[in-house]
Amino acid sequence: MKLLRYGDVGSEIPGLLDSEDQIRSLVGVVPDLAGDVLSDESLEKIRKLDFGKLPLVEPNVRLGPCVAGTSKVIGIGLNYADHAAETGAEIPTEPVIFMKATTSISGPNDHIEIPRGSEKTDWEVELGVVIGKKAKYVSEQDALSHVAGYCVVNDVSERAFQLERCGLWDKGKSCDTFSPLGPWLVTRDEIGDPQDLRLWLEVDGHRYQNGSTSTMVFGVQTLVSYVSQFMTLLPGDVITTGTPPGVGMGQNPKVFLKPGQTVRLGITGLGEQEQQTVAAK
């Protein structure tokens, strides 16, 4: 299934995409795409509905973040060997974890705000893993049973804030609008192998990133298990799993975002995002 949330910012309501790519409302079926609604049992009940009897939604409605109730967004750094190489970093021997503030979450087509004082705002197309069942000390073998599904994430990053301003990466990763999620939460039954997905990203029509999740250093099973050794993952939490090469910081000369640009990105089977860049007010 392709689940989504639509409506004004902060007032999104749940829906799904039917087989004809029409949006259907889930109002009255589930309260939101959050908490226990993301469990296997709840998702199976939705799957058994007659989608054709659900109310149609106007096609040009704004899409919000595809999941609600997110207690944390966990980023994984340097998880593609070729991306690590383009940034001059060594391939990590364990997953590199950082946090993104939940206030950075935005809809898939909402504007990206270039922060005040930013000179190095960058892009990163990433596979997002949405947790559906509480995960604590889970094994790799059991890890995917804790996953509700997957989504596209743009892990927007301000490199000067991240790397040149002392401390951890978080302040370069957590600005408002720096975590567009969606357009859909695609349930894991529709994704046969999360390590066989194409990722791409363009800025103003120029393709900078074109990679595959097959080149991850640490795969989804490993990441879910690994992160759960250090913190309890709750339904609605998102692990954003790293980016392939082609980020602005890796260009020669370096290229960074400025107001007035268009960013498009997507992942096979998970849909596409499109954002306009604007100056933060």
Coordinates of C-alpha atoms in Angstrom, one line a residue:
M1 CA 0.0 0.0 0.0
K2 CA 0.9 3.6 -0.5
L3 CA -0.2 5.6 2.5
L4 CA -0.1 9.3 2.8
R5 CA -1.2 12.4 4.7
Y6 CA -2.8 15.4 3.1
G7 CA -4.1 18.9 4.0
D8 CA -2.8 22.1 5.4
V9 CA 0.4 22.2 7.5
G10 CA -0.3 20.9 11.0
S11 CA -3.8 19.7 10.0
E12 CA -3.0 16.7 7.8
I13 CA -5.4 13.8 7.6
P14 CA -4.7 10.2 6.5
G15 CA -5.3 8.7 3.1
L16 CA -4.0 6.3 0.6
L17 CA -3.2 6.0 -3.1
D18 CA -5.4 3.6 -5.0
S19 CA -4.5 1.4 -8.0
E20 CA -5.4 4.3 -10.4
D21 CA -3.1 6.7 -8.5
Q22 CA -6.1 8.5 -7.0
I23 CA -6.0 9.7 -3.4
R24 CA -8.6 8.1 -1.1
S25 CA -9.5 9.4 2.3
L26 CA -9.0 7.2 5.4
V27 CA -10.9 9.6 7.7
G28 CA -13.1 7.6 10.0
V29 CA -11.0 4.5 9.3
V30 CA -7.9 5.4 11.3
P31 CA -7.1 8.6 13.3
D32 CA -3.7 9.2 11.6
L33 CA -0.7 7.3 10.3
A34 CA 0.9 7.1 13.7
G35 CA 1.4 4.8 16.7
D36 CA -0.5 1.5 16.6
V37 CA -2.0 2.3 13.2
L38 CA 1.5 1.4 11.8
S39 CA 1.4 -2.1 13.2
D40 CA 1.2 -5.1 10.9
E41 CA -2.3 -5.9 12.3
S42 CA -3.6 -2.5 11.6
L43 CA -2.1 -2.2 8.2
E44 CA -3.6 -5.6 7.2
K45 CA -7.1 -4.2 8.2
I46 CA -6.5 -1.2 5.9
R47 CA -5.3 -3.5 3.1
K48 CA -8.5 -5.5 3.2
L49 CA -10.7 -2.4 2.6
D50 CA -12.5 -1.9 -0.7
F51 CA -10.5 1.1 -1.7
G52 CA -13.1 2.0 -4.4
K53 CA -15.6 2.8 -1.7
L54 CA -13.3 5.2 0.2
P55 CA -14.0 8.9 -0.5
L56 CA -12.0 10.4 -3.4
V57 CA -9.8 13.4 -2.6
E58 CA -9.2 16.4 -4.8
P59 CA -6.0 15.5 -6.8
N60 CA -4.0 18.7 -6.3
V61 CA -4.2 18.7 -2.5
R62 CA -1.0 19.4 -0.5
L63 CA 0.8 16.3 0.7
G64 CA 2.1 16.4 4.2
P65 CA 4.8 14.2 5.8
C66 CA 3.8 10.6 5.2
V67 CA 3.9 9.6 8.8
A68 CA 2.9 11.3 12.1
G69 CA 3.8 10.9 15.7
T70 CA 7.5 10.7 15.0
S71 CA 9.5 10.9 18.2
K72 CA 12.9 11.0 16.5
V73 CA 14.6 11.1 13.1
I74 CA 17.8 9.1 13.2
G75 CA 20.3 9.8 10.5
I76 CA 23.0 7.5 9.3
G77 CA 26.2 9.1 8.0
L78 CA 28.7 8.0 5.4
N79 CA 26.7 4.8 4.6
Y80 CA 27.7 4.7 0.9
A81 CA 31.4 3.9 0.3
D82 CA 31.5 6.1 -2.8
H83 CA 29.9 9.0 -0.9
A84 CA 32.4 8.7 1.9
A85 CA 35.2 8.9 -0.7
E86 CA 33.8 12.0 -2.3
T87 CA 33.7 13.8 1.1
G88 CA 37.3 12.6 2.0
A89 CA 36.0 10.5 4.9
E90 CA 37.0 6.9 5.8
I91 CA 34.4 4.2 5.4
P92 CA 33.0 3.7 9.0
T93 CA 33.5 0.4 10.8
E94 CA 30.2 0.9 12.6
P95 CA 27.1 3.0 11.5
V96 CA 27.6 6.7 12.2
I97 CA 24.4 7.9 14.0
F98 CA 23.2 11.5 14.3
M99 CA 19.8 13.0 15.2
K100 CA 17.6 15.3 13.2
A101 CA 15.1 17.4 15.2
T102 CA 11.5 16.5 14.5
T103 CA 10.8 20.2 13.8
S104 CA 12.8 19.6 10.6
I105 CA 10.1 17.4 9.2
S106 CA 8.1 18.8 6.3
G107 CA 5.9 17.6 3.4
P108 CA 7.5 16.1 0.2
N109 CA 6.8 19.2 -1.9
D110 CA 7.0 21.9 0.7
H111 CA 9.6 24.7 0.3
I112 CA 13.2 24.1 1.5
E113 CA 14.2 27.1 3.7
I114 CA 17.8 28.2 3.3
P115 CA 18.7 29.1 6.9
R116 CA 19.8 32.5 7.9
G117 CA 23.6 32.8 7.6
S118 CA 23.8 29.7 5.4
E119 CA 26.4 29.5 2.7
K120 CA 26.5 25.7 2.2
T121 CA 23.0 24.2 2.2
D122 CA 23.3 20.8 0.5
W123 CA 21.0 18.0 -0.7
E124 CA 21.0 14.2 0.0
V125 CA 18.4 11.8 -1.4
E126 CA 18.0 8.9 1.1
L127 CA 15.9 5.8 1.8
G128 CA 13.8 6.4 4.9
V129 CA 12.8 3.5 7.1
V130 CA 9.6 4.0 9.1
I131 CA 9.3 2.0 12.2
G132 CA 5.9 0.2 12.8
K133 CA 6.5 -1.7 16.0
K134 CA 8.6 -0.9 19.1
A135 CA 12.2 -2.1 18.6
K136 CA 14.6 -2.5 21.5
Y137 CA 17.6 -4.8 21.3
V138 CA 16.3 -6.5 18.2
S139 CA 18.3 -9.0 16.2
E140 CA 19.2 -8.5 12.5
Q141 CA 17.0 -11.5 11.7
D142 CA 14.0 -9.9 13.3
A143 CA 14.7 -6.3 12.3
L144 CA 12.4 -6.0 9.3
S145 CA 9.4 -7.2 11.3
H146 CA 9.6 -3.9 13.1
V147 CA 9.5 -1.9 9.9
A148 CA 6.1 -0.5 8.7
G149 CA 7.5 0.6 5.4
Y150 CA 9.7 3.0 3.4
C151 CA 9.7 6.5 2.1
V152 CA 11.8 9.1 0.2
V153 CA 13.8 11.5 2.4
N154 CA 15.8 14.6 1.4
D155 CA 18.3 14.8 4.2
V156 CA 19.0 18.5 3.6
S157 CA 22.2 19.6 5.3
E158 CA 24.0 22.9 6.0
R159 CA 27.6 21.8 5.7
A160 CA 29.2 24.8 7.5
F161 CA 26.8 24.4 10.5
Q162 CA 27.5 20.6 10.4
L163 CA 31.2 20.5 10.0
E164 CA 32.7 23.9 10.7
R165 CA 30.8 25.2 13.8
C166 CA 32.1 22.7 16.4
G167 CA 30.2 19.9 18.1
L168 CA 28.1 17.2 16.5
W169 CA 26.4 17.1 13.1
D170 CA 22.9 17.7 14.5
K171 CA 22.8 21.5 14.1
G172 CA 23.6 21.2 10.4
K173 CA 20.9 18.6 9.9
S174 CA 18.0 20.0 12.0
C175 CA 16.9 23.3 10.5
D176 CA 13.3 23.7 9.7
T177 CA 12.3 22.0 6.4
F178 CA 15.4 19.8 6.4
S179 CA 13.6 16.5 6.5
P180 CA 10.9 16.3 3.7
L181 CA 9.2 12.9 4.0
G182 CA 7.1 11.2 1.4
P183 CA 5.1 11.5 -0.8
W184 CA 4.0 8.1 0.5
L185 CA 4.8 5.5 3.1
V186 CA 5.0 2.4 1.0
T187 CA 4.4 -0.7 3.2
R188 CA 7.2 -3.2 3.4
D189 CA 5.3 -5.9 1.6
E190 CA 5.5 -3.9 -1.6
I191 CA 9.3 -3.5 -1.4
G192 CA 10.8 -7.0 -2.0
D193 CA 14.4 -6.0 -1.3
P194 CA 15.2 -2.6 0.2
Q195 CA 18.8 -3.1 -0.9
D196 CA 17.8 -3.0 -4.6
L197 CA 16.4 0.4 -5.1
R198 CA 17.5 3.3 -7.4
L199 CA 17.9 6.8 -5.9
W200 CA 18.3 10.0 -7.9
L201 CA 18.3 13.8 -7.3
E202 CA 18.3 16.8 -9.6
V203 CA 18.8 20.5 -9.0
D204 CA 17.4 22.8 -11.7
G205 CA 17.2 19.8 -14.1
H206 CA 20.8 18.7 -13.6
R207 CA 21.1 15.2 -12.2
Y208 CA 23.7 15.1 -9.5
Q209 CA 22.9 11.9 -7.7
N210 CA 22.1 8.5 -9.4
G211 CA 22.8 5.6 -7.1
S212 CA 21.5 2.3 -5.6
T213 CA 20.8 1.1 -2.1
S214 CA 22.8 -2.0 -3.1
T215 CA 26.0 0.0 -2.4
M216 CA 25.1 0.8 1.3
V217 CA 27.9 -0.1 3.7
F218 CA 25.2 -1.2 6.3
G219 CA 21.9 -2.5 5.0
V220 CA 18.4 -1.8 6.5
Q221 CA 18.3 -4.9 8.6
T222 CA 21.7 -4.1 10.2
L223 CA 20.7 -0.4 10.8
V224 CA 17.4 -1.2 12.5
S225 CA 19.1 -3.7 14.7
Y226 CA 22.1 -1.5 15.4
V227 CA 20.2 1.6 16.3
S228 CA 17.9 -0.4 18.6
Q229 CA 20.9 -1.4 20.7
F230 CA 21.3 2.3 21.8
M231 CA 17.7 3.7 21.8
T232 CA 14.2 2.3 21.7
L233 CA 12.6 2.8 18.3
L234 CA 8.9 3.7 18.5
P235 CA 6.2 3.5 15.8
G236 CA 6.5 6.5 13.5
D237 CA 10.3 6.9 14.1
V238 CA 12.3 7.3 10.9
I239 CA 15.8 6.1 10.1
T240 CA 17.2 7.9 7.1
T241 CA 19.9 5.6 5.8
G242 CA 22.6 7.6 4.0
T243 CA 23.1 9.0 0.6
P244 CA 24.9 7.9 -2.6
P245 CA 27.6 10.2 -4.2
G246 CA 26.7 13.4 -5.9
V247 CA 26.1 15.8 -3.1
G248 CA 27.0 19.5 -3.6
M249 CA 29.9 19.2 -1.2
G250 CA 31.4 16.5 -3.4
Q251 CA 31.4 18.6 -6.6
N252 CA 34.5 20.3 -8.0
P253 CA 34.0 23.1 -7.5
K254 CA 31.5 22.7 -4.7
V255 CA 27.9 23.6 -5.4
F256 CA 25.3 24.6 -2.8
L257 CA 21.7 25.6 -2.8
K258 CA 20.5 29.1 -3.0
P259 CA 17.0 30.6 -3.0
G260 CA 15.0 30.2 -6.2
Q261 CA 16.1 26.7 -7.2
T262 CA 14.1 23.5 -7.8
V263 CA 15.1 20.2 -6.3
R264 CA 13.6 16.9 -7.6
L265 CA 14.4 13.5 -6.2
G266 CA 13.0 10.0 -6.1
I267 CA 13.4 6.3 -5.3
T268 CA 12.1 3.4 -7.4
G269 CA 8.7 2.4 -6.1
L270 CA 8.6 5.1 -3.5
G271 CA 7.6 8.2 -5.5
E272 CA 9.1 11.6 -6.1
Q273 CA 9.6 14.9 -4.3
E274 CA 9.9 18.4 -5.7
Q275 CA 10.9 21.4 -3.6
Q276 CA 11.6 25.1 -4.3
T277 CA 14.3 26.7 -2.2
V278 CA 13.5 30.0 -0.4
A279 CA 15.2 32.2 2.1
A280 CA 14.2 31.5 5.7
K281 CA 12.3 34.4 7.2

